[in-house]
Amino acid sequence: MHVRNRSASRRLMTIGAVLVTMLVVVAAGQGAGGFGETYKAKTSTLKKALFNAKLLPANKMARNISLAALGRSEKKVNLNLALKCWKNNGCSTGTGGKLKVAYVEGFGENVFRQMSKMEFILQALTYPQIGKIIYTSAHSNPAQALTDFRAAISQHVNVIVTYPDFGDAMLPVFKEATKAGIPVATYAWGYVTGPGKNYLTVVGEDTCRLGKAYAKVMNKYVKSGNIAFLGGFPGNPLSLGWQKCEKPALNPNIHVVATEATNWDPSKVQEVVSGILARYPDIKGWSYEYGLGMAQGGLAAYKAAGKPFNTVLTLRTDDVGMGCAYDRLKNKNLRVFYYTSGNPQIRVALTAGLMKLKGAKIPPQIVFPIQLQDQSKRDQCVKGYPEQASATSLIPLSLLHKMYP
Amino acid sequence: MSISRAWLPLALMTTLIVALGAYAAMRQDAFLTTYNLGNLLLSTMPLALVAIGQTNALLVGGFDVSVAALMTMCVVVASFTLQPDKSWDVLLVGALAVVGVGLATGVFNATLIRVLKLPSIIATLGTLSILEGAALLLRDHPEGFINPNAIEALNAGVSFVPYAFIGVVVLAVLADIWLYRTRTGLALRAVGLDDSSSRRLGMATGRTVFLAFVICSLMAAVAGFYSAAQVQIGSPIIGNYALESIAAAVLGGASLAGGKGSFVGTLLAALFLTEISNVLPLFQQPTEYAQMTIGVLILLALVLYQAPELLARLRTSWGGVGRLRTRQGEAAG
């Protein structure tokens, strides 16, 4: 009897232990991931992409998607295939996977977009279920951008990632894709009306906060006088986002004397900066997104005008070439503040789309916090990097050198 | 002009449309879906309408490069006058306002060209800049949604064929009949071929050219409705239809020297150019190929359609060289 009781209690203990172990495993599994993803990324990866491992979205699901997406950059992929895919504007991945993913954009002819394209390809290659990667650029033609988007829909792609260069003019095709059951995610705060309803989600930094951060810099270093705003294509959501919030946050003594579109084209930057300089030779600061464009076009305009580049710059991208160009100037009267290029945000957009296919509830906005960097304290001229590149990119250095030999 | 030469652009465009369509249908299932075919025909509408207008300008020996900016302006104006939640009466007045912008632009262009005697390319280039700037002033970014009922009406159709496309086919056929079977059509071609002779023969050349440019702008305004139906918002940039409209007219058989052209040919060429833009992304081919293809085709079309004239010019030049050699030989002897 006594022996029987002991064996029964042992059996109970064993069953209890097994149950506890199962509960722990299940709980750990939920905490570590879901929807085919692991919500984990190395601190070094986060620091590289975001400057600071803590600069992740506040929303829990948005944070998990970001961790899953950035963590995937640590996976090994076929870099030769990635390069081939990048050069050929798309490819079959060779995995036999059934999914087709597309990166469709209105304009793709600058380094930022080309690097985003590579990040998209590298991220897609981490999913064996993706068999085909599609890329199209409409070369700044809005009508072609609509056609390209519709071509992706008619091919029944599974996920579309995009930057809406023409803002709400892309809304009809976003709605058509959503109606066809295709998740559409934008990055670099490609905000179009109705995220979560008209399309899946918008990934990026809060551009209004970016504008306010720019204003803080201008208030501190310009104090009073004239400044100018530059932007990309007329009406693009990124430029509008920070511009509308920087202006009211400026000191009353600071006047925004010009707001010009540059199409993110360095030659147009030179043309625009030259024009503004001719009209306002005493201009003290510039707010813009495209750092390398400013370093090339802006610097050339100042040189042509025979003026020293004594100015305050607030910029969004952290291109290596921009940092190196300013280092070479050795001008202490030039103050440069920058955010991150944010190329890896496109990885988050793709992963969000793929998680949606697995039934995840994706938040309508995946928002990264803002922290501007001071070029005099954190030099973006990172040794060993091609000058065109951004050092916050998660593209392996060896591949970057192949992209920009 | 022989009958075979007159039909050459139409035959060539039809062959190219069918050949490209057949190739796309064989290689890509997505091409023949009703969704894609419907989009192809709807996307053709703005280019077809503006190119038909452009054909008028080319027929009188001019160009109108302001059409692209005018279309954008019409989209922007429509975003103010065709707002959501408006009754059909208000929408009708709004639509007339858009047409009014086209009419005013046409009269302005025609006045510059006929009254101030400015070359059409320079005059319309000036108008292009003014309209571009004005559109950006009114809408510095895409905003102002356009009435969804109006969009639905513009895009309505049977199966995948929009009613508007059927309408533009009928319009092009009727316009060609008018051009080649009526006295006023003959007058238009005559003015384009030789303005001075036409004037000497008592034709109202000034009025003909004036009307041609007004019609060109009116057609651009109507094309603007279909651009508005595509973007559905007051976008200050909708694409450059100026060169494409000239390309479509030339591929459709219009002569850059004036006096020759076909509205049906222009429509077919517009359909073909849109088909290229539609097919390339289906094959993941970069759209720069479309631009290159258009350029090559224009050159080929010019050579092909005007082969007899070019040969005659070559013979004349060659004859001149021969005479020069003979004279040099005589002098040396």
XYZ file of N, CA and C in Angstrom, chain B residues 29-218:
570
model
N 0.366 35.219 -68.083
C -1.084 35.015 -67.892
C -1.799 36.290 -67.475
N -1.089 37.132 -66.735
C -1.736 38.333 -66.185
C -2.207 39.290 -67.280
N -1.618 39.199 -68.485
C -1.930 40.186 -69.527
C -3.395 40.140 -69.951
N -3.916 38.933 -70.152
C -5.279 38.822 -70.683
C -6.368 38.837 -69.611
N -6.020 39.149 -68.372
C -7.064 39.230 -67.349
C -7.920 40.472 -67.620
N -9.192 40.404 -67.243
C -10.067 41.556 -67.484
C -9.563 42.765 -66.703
N -8.964 42.519 -65.514
C -8.424 43.615 -64.706
C -7.345 44.368 -65.496
N -6.431 43.587 -66.102
C -5.328 44.231 -66.824
C -5.810 44.890 -68.113
N -6.673 44.207 -68.850
C -7.144 44.785 -70.118
C -7.963 46.053 -69.865
N -8.778 46.020 -68.816
C -9.547 47.214 -68.447
C -8.630 48.371 -68.114
N -7.581 48.076 -67.341
C -6.610 49.123 -66.986
C -5.877 49.643 -68.212
N -5.553 48.738 -69.127
C -4.853 49.145 -70.349
C -5.699 50.162 -71.121
N -6.982 49.861 -71.286
C -7.845 50.764 -72.065
C -8.086 52.080 -71.325
N -8.258 51.996 -69.999
C -8.462 53.240 -69.233
C -7.201 54.104 -69.233
N -6.033 53.432 -69.152
C -4.765 54.185 -69.170
C -4.528 54.819 -70.533
N -5.119 54.228 -71.576
C -4.950 54.779 -72.925
C -5.719 56.093 -73.095
N -6.803 56.233 -72.331
C -7.711 57.371 -72.534
C -7.025 58.749 -72.510
N -6.257 59.087 -71.452
C -5.658 60.438 -71.448
C -4.747 60.667 -72.647
N -3.903 59.674 -72.951
C -2.970 59.850 -74.069
C -3.721 59.926 -75.397
N -4.722 59.058 -75.565
C -5.467 59.053 -76.833
C -6.136 60.414 -77.070
N -6.781 60.933 -76.040
C -7.508 62.199 -76.206
C -6.555 63.368 -76.471
N -5.486 63.430 -75.691
C -4.565 64.562 -75.877
C -3.828 64.432 -77.222
N -3.552 63.203 -77.634
C -2.845 63.020 -78.914
C -3.754 63.356 -80.096
N -5.047 63.073 -79.955
C -5.994 63.461 -81.017
C -6.005 64.995 -81.141
N -5.966 65.662 -79.984
C -5.870 67.125 -80.000
C -4.571 67.587 -80.645
N -3.492 66.931 -80.272
C -2.169 67.290 -80.807
C -2.125 67.108 -82.327
N -2.852 66.105 -82.821
C -2.884 65.857 -84.275
C -3.421 67.095 -85.009
N -4.412 67.762 -84.399
C -4.931 69.003 -84.983
C -3.832 70.049 -85.146
N -3.030 70.210 -84.064
C -1.937 71.194 -84.116
C -0.911 70.806 -85.171
N -0.589 69.505 -85.249
C 0.395 69.050 -86.239
C -0.141 69.204 -87.662
N -1.428 69.001 -87.837
C -2.021 69.128 -89.180
C -1.854 70.536 -89.744
N -1.856 71.550 -88.854
C -1.651 72.924 -89.358
C -0.180 73.342 -89.257
N 0.686 72.347 -89.052
C 2.131 72.604 -89.069
C 2.672 73.179 -87.771
N 1.968 72.977 -86.650
C 2.455 73.489 -85.360
C 2.642 72.388 -84.334
N 3.046 72.789 -83.133
C 3.168 71.876 -81.993
C 2.460 72.539 -80.818
N 1.954 71.731 -79.903
C 1.457 72.300 -78.654
C 2.071 71.516 -77.501
N 3.134 72.080 -76.910
C 3.793 71.373 -75.793
C 3.151 71.743 -74.450
N 2.178 72.668 -74.489
C 1.551 73.061 -73.217
C 0.490 72.061 -72.752
N 0.165 71.080 -73.596
C -0.942 70.170 -73.263
C -0.707 69.423 -71.948
N 0.567 69.066 -71.678
C 0.853 68.293 -70.462
C 0.496 69.114 -69.231
N 0.956 70.373 -69.218
C 0.683 71.235 -68.065
C -0.802 71.572 -67.991
N -1.438 71.670 -69.155
C -2.880 71.963 -69.159
C -3.658 70.801 -68.530
N -3.241 69.576 -68.869
C -3.911 68.405 -68.273
C -3.758 68.426 -66.751
N -2.539 68.744 -66.293
C -2.300 68.813 -64.847
C -3.194 69.893 -64.232
N -3.245 71.039 -64.912
C -4.060 72.149 -64.408
C -5.525 71.728 -64.305
N -5.988 70.983 -65.303
C -7.385 70.537 -65.286
C -7.638 69.579 -64.120
N -6.651 68.715 -63.831
C -6.790 67.796 -62.687
C -6.885 68.605 -61.395
N -6.017 69.615 -61.289
C -6.007 70.454 -60.085
C -7.329 71.229 -59.957
N -7.778 71.797 -61.078
C -9.057 72.543 -61.042
C -10.200 71.586 -60.679
N -10.167 70.385 -61.244
C -11.219 69.398 -60.940
C -11.250 69.069 -59.447
N -10.083 69.126 -58.794
C -10.059 68.814 -57.357
C -10.761 69.907 -56.535
N -10.957 71.074 -57.152
C -11.724 72.138 -56.477
C -13.197 72.105 -56.897
N -13.411 71.814 -58.196
C -14.784 71.956 -58.715
C -15.575 70.642 -58.714
N -14.891 69.508 -58.624
C -15.604 68.216 -58.616
C -15.384 67.521 -57.274
N -15.691 68.213 -56.220
C -15.427 67.657 -54.881
C -16.449 66.576 -54.511
N -16.070 65.695 -53.578
C -17.014 64.667 -53.137
C -18.262 65.304 -52.501
N -19.303 64.530 -52.454
C -20.577 64.937 -51.824
C -21.246 66.130 -52.512
N -20.958 66.340 -53.770
C -21.653 67.417 -54.502
C -22.722 66.787 -55.388
N -23.780 67.563 -55.645
C -24.857 67.042 -56.495
C -24.404 67.065 -57.958
N -25.152 66.350 -58.804
C -24.783 66.287 -60.216
C -24.844 67.661 -60.883
N -25.764 68.532 -60.427
C -25.852 69.887 -61.004
C -24.549 70.643 -60.767
N -24.096 70.559 -59.508
C -22.850 71.260 -59.148
C -21.667 70.650 -59.917
N -21.719 69.326 -60.047
C -20.627 68.650 -60.769
C -20.590 69.077 -62.233
N -21.763 69.265 -62.805
C -21.837 69.683 -64.213
C -21.184 71.057 -64.387
N -21.507 71.958 -63.465
C -20.896 73.297 -63.517
C -19.377 73.168 -63.324
N -18.987 72.299 -62.405
C -17.548 72.066 -62.157
C -16.841 71.532 -63.386
N -17.513 70.611 -64.089
C -16.921 70.042 -65.304
C -16.779 71.122 -66.376
N -17.789 71.995 -66.451
C -17.718 73.083 -67.433
C -16.562 74.030 -67.110
N -16.294 74.202 -65.818
C -15.168 75.056 -65.415
C -13.849 74.463 -65.919
N -13.738 73.131 -65.840
C -12.516 72.463 -66.330
C -12.390 72.666 -67.837
N -13.501 72.474 -68.542
C -13.491 72.672 -70.003
C -13.159 74.140 -70.308
N -13.663 75.028 -69.465
C -13.386 76.460 -69.641
C -11.901 76.768 -69.551
N -11.211 76.089 -68.648
C -9.750 76.280 -68.532
C -9.079 75.874 -69.845
N -9.557 74.772 -70.415
C -9.016 74.309 -71.697
C -9.282 75.319 -72.803
N -10.505 75.818 -72.828
C -10.889 76.777 -73.861
C -10.051 78.061 -73.748
N -9.921 78.554 -72.527
C -9.154 79.788 -72.308
C -7.693 79.596 -72.724
N -7.132 78.436 -72.375
C -5.734 78.164 -72.747
C -5.594 78.101 -74.261
N -6.561 77.449 -74.902
C -6.519 77.328 -76.362
C -6.568 78.688 -77.029
N -7.460 79.543 -76.559
C -7.585 80.892 -77.141
C -6.280 81.668 -76.908
N -5.715 81.518 -75.708
C -4.456 82.207 -75.378
C -3.331 81.746 -76.313
N -3.189 80.441 -76.452
C -2.144 79.893 -77.337
C -2.343 80.352 -78.775
N -3.595 80.234 -79.235
C -3.891 80.592 -80.629
C -3.615 82.069 -80.882
N -3.917 82.909 -79.897
C -3.657 84.351 -80.044
C -2.151 84.598 -80.157
N -1.387 83.940 -79.294
C 0.076 84.105 -79.357
C 0.611 83.698 -80.727
N 0.044 82.619 -81.249
C 0.574 82.055 -82.503
C 0.086 82.837 -83.731
N -1.215 83.134 -83.786
C -1.749 83.777 -84.984
C -1.682 85.304 -84.942
N -1.940 85.879 -83.771
C -1.976 87.353 -83.715
C -0.566 87.900 -83.495
N 0.151 87.333 -82.515
C 1.511 87.834 -82.241
C 2.578 87.151 -83.097
N 2.149 86.167 -83.886
C 3.035 85.464 -84.852
C 4.229 84.783 -84.180
N 4.027 84.301 -82.958
C 5.119 83.576 -82.284
C 5.159 82.144 -82.823
N 6.356 81.550 -82.932
C 6.403 80.141 -83.331
C 5.640 79.309 -82.297
N 4.885 78.306 -82.773
C 4.002 77.562 -81.858
C 4.770 76.906 -80.719
N 5.970 76.416 -81.016
C 6.726 75.707 -79.982
C 7.128 76.669 -78.851
N 7.494 77.885 -79.219
C 7.902 78.876 -78.205
C 6.684 79.346 -77.407
N 5.605 79.645 -78.144
C 4.390 80.148 -77.480
C 3.867 79.134 -76.472
N 3.781 77.870 -76.914
C 3.189 76.860 -76.017
C 4.155 76.472 -74.898
N 5.450 76.661 -75.148
C 6.436 76.413 -74.073
C 6.224 77.422 -72.943
N 5.955 78.662 -73.330
C 5.668 79.709 -72.342
C 4.418 79.365 -71.544
N 3.373 78.945 -72.266
C 2.122 78.568 -71.593
C 2.350 77.398 -70.648
N 3.184 76.453 -71.100
C 3.504 75.281 -70.267
C 4.049 75.715 -68.913
N 5.018 76.653 -68.936
C 5.629 77.123 -67.682
C 4.605 77.806 -66.792
N 3.785 78.660 -67.420
C 2.772 79.385 -66.631
C 1.819 78.401 -65.955
N 1.345 77.428 -66.732
C 0.367 76.479 -66.188
C 0.993 75.586 -65.117
N 2.248 75.183 -65.339
C 2.926 74.336 -64.342
C 3.019 75.064 -63.008
N 3.462 76.312 -63.081
C 3.599 77.118 -61.869
C 2.252 77.336 -61.195
N 1.237 77.631 -62.008
C -0.106 77.888 -61.445
C -0.653 76.640 -60.765
N -0.424 75.481 -61.385
C -0.923 74.226 -60.793
C -0.263 73.986 -59.436
N 1.044 74.270 -59.365
C 1.761 74.070 -58.093
C 1.330 75.093 -57.045
N 0.948 76.285 -57.531
C 0.457 77.294 -56.586
C -0.870 76.860 -55.972
N -1.720 76.298 -56.818
C -3.039 75.880 -56.336
C -2.959 74.638 -55.449
N -2.089 73.712 -55.816
C -1.913 72.479 -55.026
C -0.423 72.171 -54.977
N 0.224 72.449 -53.847
C 1.660 72.160 -53.794
C 1.935 70.693 -53.490
N 0.904 69.955 -53.171
C 1.022 68.505 -53.037
C -0.349 67.883 -53.345
N -0.385 66.575 -53.599
C -1.675 65.988 -53.966
C -2.678 66.112 -52.828
N -3.749 66.833 -53.066
C -4.844 66.913 -52.088
C -6.125 67.321 -52.811
N -7.227 67.168 -52.132
C -8.524 67.492 -52.725
C -9.037 66.316 -53.530
N -9.754 65.404 -52.847
C -10.250 64.218 -53.542
C -11.332 64.600 -54.558
N -11.348 63.845 -55.643
C -12.317 64.111 -56.715
C -13.538 63.213 -56.514
N -14.701 63.753 -56.853
C -15.967 63.073 -56.598
C -15.959 61.615 -57.091
N -16.188 60.652 -56.198
C -16.141 59.239 -56.614
C -17.219 58.870 -57.627
N -18.382 59.557 -57.570
C -19.438 59.245 -58.558
C -19.005 59.683 -59.958
N -18.328 60.846 -60.004
C -17.833 61.325 -61.301
C -16.781 60.355 -61.840
N -15.916 59.874 -60.948
C -14.873 58.927 -61.374
C -15.510 57.631 -61.885
N -16.504 57.181 -61.139
C -17.197 55.942 -61.533
C -17.836 56.111 -62.914
N -18.432 57.288 -63.131
C -19.076 57.537 -64.429
C -18.038 57.545 -65.553
N -16.882 58.160 -65.292
C -15.835 58.223 -66.329
C -15.271 56.837 -66.630
N -15.188 55.981 -65.589
C -14.574 54.658 -65.763
C -15.572 53.566 -66.136
N -16.858 53.922 -66.206
C -17.884 52.901 -66.458
C -17.687 52.238 -67.821
N -18.149 50.988 -67.904
C -17.985 50.297 -69.177
C -18.729 48.986 -69.201
N -18.592 48.284 -70.327
C -19.205 46.975 -70.449
C -18.063 45.954 -70.463
N -18.149 44.960 -69.592
C -17.040 44.023 -69.349
C -15.784 44.835 -69.033
N -14.713 44.608 -69.771
C -13.492 45.369 -69.473
C -13.342 46.607 -70.372
N -14.295 46.839 -71.263
C -14.166 47.963 -72.209
C -14.906 49.202 -71.677
N -14.177 50.269 -71.362
C -14.857 51.468 -70.874
C -15.687 52.109 -72.000
N -16.855 52.645 -71.629
C -17.691 53.328 -72.622
C -16.885 54.453 -73.278
N -16.065 55.097 -72.461
C -15.286 56.232 -72.968
C -14.356 55.780 -74.097
N -13.838 54.566 -73.982
C -12.938 54.080 -75.038
C -13.724 53.871 -76.333
N -14.935 53.326 -76.184
C -15.787 53.149 -77.377
C -16.056 54.533 -77.990
N -16.302 55.499 -77.103
C -16.560 56.869 -77.550
C -15.386 57.457 -78.311
N -14.185 57.239 -77.816
C -13.009 57.833 -78.465
C -12.740 57.152 -79.814
N -13.089 55.869 -79.927
C -12.938 55.180 -81.217
C -13.890 55.821 -82.239
N -15.142 56.015 -81.822
C -16.139 56.627 -82.712
C -15.677 58.040 -83.107
N -15.185 58.783 -82.113
C -14.716 60.153 -82.360
C -13.598 60.167 -83.399
N -12.635 59.253 -83.245
C -11.488 59.220 -84.163
C -11.936 58.881 -85.585
N -12.856 57.925 -85.709
C -13.345 57.534 -87.040
C -14.069 58.719 -87.693
N -14.971 59.348 -86.908
C -15.718 60.491 -87.452
C -14.771 61.630 -87.839
N -13.759 61.844 -87.008
C -12.805 62.926 -87.283
C -12.027 62.648 -88.569
N -11.690 61.385 -88.808
C -10.969 61.053 -90.051
C -11.869 61.237 -91.268
N -13.154 60.844 -91.098
C -14.101 61.044 -92.211
C -14.200 62.542 -92.508
N -14.289 63.341 -91.439
C -14.360 64.804 -91.619
C -13.086 65.316 -92.300
N -11.948 64.813 -91.869
C -10.675 65.312 -92.396
C -10.496 65.002 -93.885
N -10.934 63.803 -94.302
C -10.652 63.378 -95.673
C -11.870 63.438 -96.603
N -13.055 63.715 -96.049
C -14.258 63.695 -96.908
C -15.024 65.016 -96.898
N -14.536 66.033 -96.208
C -15.289 67.297 -96.174
C -14.401 68.456 -96.631
N -15.072 69.522 -97.001
C -14.367 70.710 -97.494
C -13.521 71.345 -96.376
N -14.092 71.397 -95.144
C -13.343 72.031 -94.039
C -12.122 71.184 -93.655
N -12.285 69.859 -93.761
C -11.154 68.967 -93.480
C -10.041 69.203 -94.491
N -10.449 69.348 -95.750
C -9.469 69.612 -96.817
C -8.760 70.942 -96.547
N -9.546 71.934 -96.094
C -8.966 73.255 -95.812
C -7.893 73.139 -94.715
N -8.198 72.346 -93.706
C -7.228 72.175 -92.603
C -5.912 71.587 -93.120
N -6.037 70.564 -93.965
C -4.825 69.929 -94.494
C -4.078 70.879 -95.431
N -4.862 71.631 -96.214
C -4.243 72.561 -97.170
C -3.434 73.638 -96.444
N -3.984 74.159 -95.362
C -3.281 75.195 -94.589
C -1.977 74.628 -94.027
N -2.051 73.398 -93.558
C -0.845 72.764 -93.021
C 0.210 72.527 -94.087
N -0.253 72.151 -95.288
C 0.694 71.863 -96.376
C 1.356 73.137 -96.886
N 0.546 74.165 -97.104
C 1.087 75.419 -97.637
C 0.183 76.590 -97.232
N 0.570 77.268 -96.195
C -0.216 78.364 -95.630
C -0.399 79.497 -96.656
N 0.706 79.895 -97.305
C 0.666 81.047 -98.217
C -0.254 80.772 -99.407
N -0.088 79.614 -100.021
C -0.923 79.280 -101.184
C -2.382 79.224 -100.781
N -2.655 78.637 -99.615
C -4.040 78.525 -99.148
C -4.637 79.911 -98.981
N -3.831 80.829 -98.429
C -4.324 82.197 -98.227
C -4.621 82.851 -99.576
N -3.701 82.637 -100.519
C -3.895 83.233 -101.856
C -5.156 82.693 -102.521
N -5.483 81.424 -102.199
C -6.685 80.809 -102.790
C -7.953 81.237 -102.052
N -7.810 82.111 -101.064
C -8.975 82.686 -100.385
C -9.427 81.943 -99.147
N -8.589 81.016 -98.666
C -8.991 80.277 -97.459
C -8.735 81.121 -96.219
N -9.561 80.911 -95.198
C -9.393 81.645 -93.931
C -8.338 80.931 -93.099
N -7.085 81.101 -93.492
C -6.008 80.329 -92.848
C -5.866 80.681 -91.365
N -6.004 81.976 -91.073
C -5.864 82.405 -89.669
C -6.884 81.730 -88.780
N -8.124 81.700 -89.239
C -9.190 81.112 -88.443
C -8.966 79.599 -88.289
N -8.476 78.968 -89.360
C -8.250 77.516 -89.317
C -7.191 77.166 -88.268
N -6.070 77.901 -88.300
C -4.990 77.629 -87.328
C -5.483 77.921 -85.915
N -6.204 79.039 -85.769
C -6.743 79.424 -84.458
C -7.586 78.283 -83.884
N -8.513 77.801 -84.729
C -9.417 76.733 -84.270
C -8.662 75.448 -83.949
N -7.639 75.136 -84.755
C -6.863 73.902 -84.534
C -6.229 73.917 -83.136
N -5.674 75.074 -82.733
C -5.030 75.145 -81.406
C -6.066 75.163 -80.276
N -7.231 75.777 -80.549
C -8.288 75.768 -79.517
C -8.784 74.330 -79.307
N -8.978 73.614 -80.414
C -9.443 72.210 -80.297
C -8.389 71.365 -79.573
N -7.127 71.627 -79.884
C -6.035 70.888 -79.235
C -6.131 71.054 -77.703
N -6.317 72.283 -77.248
C -6.408 72.533 -75.803
C -7.681 71.941 -75.210
N -8.769 72.035 -75.966
C -10.032 71.455 -75.459
C -9.888 69.942 -75.262
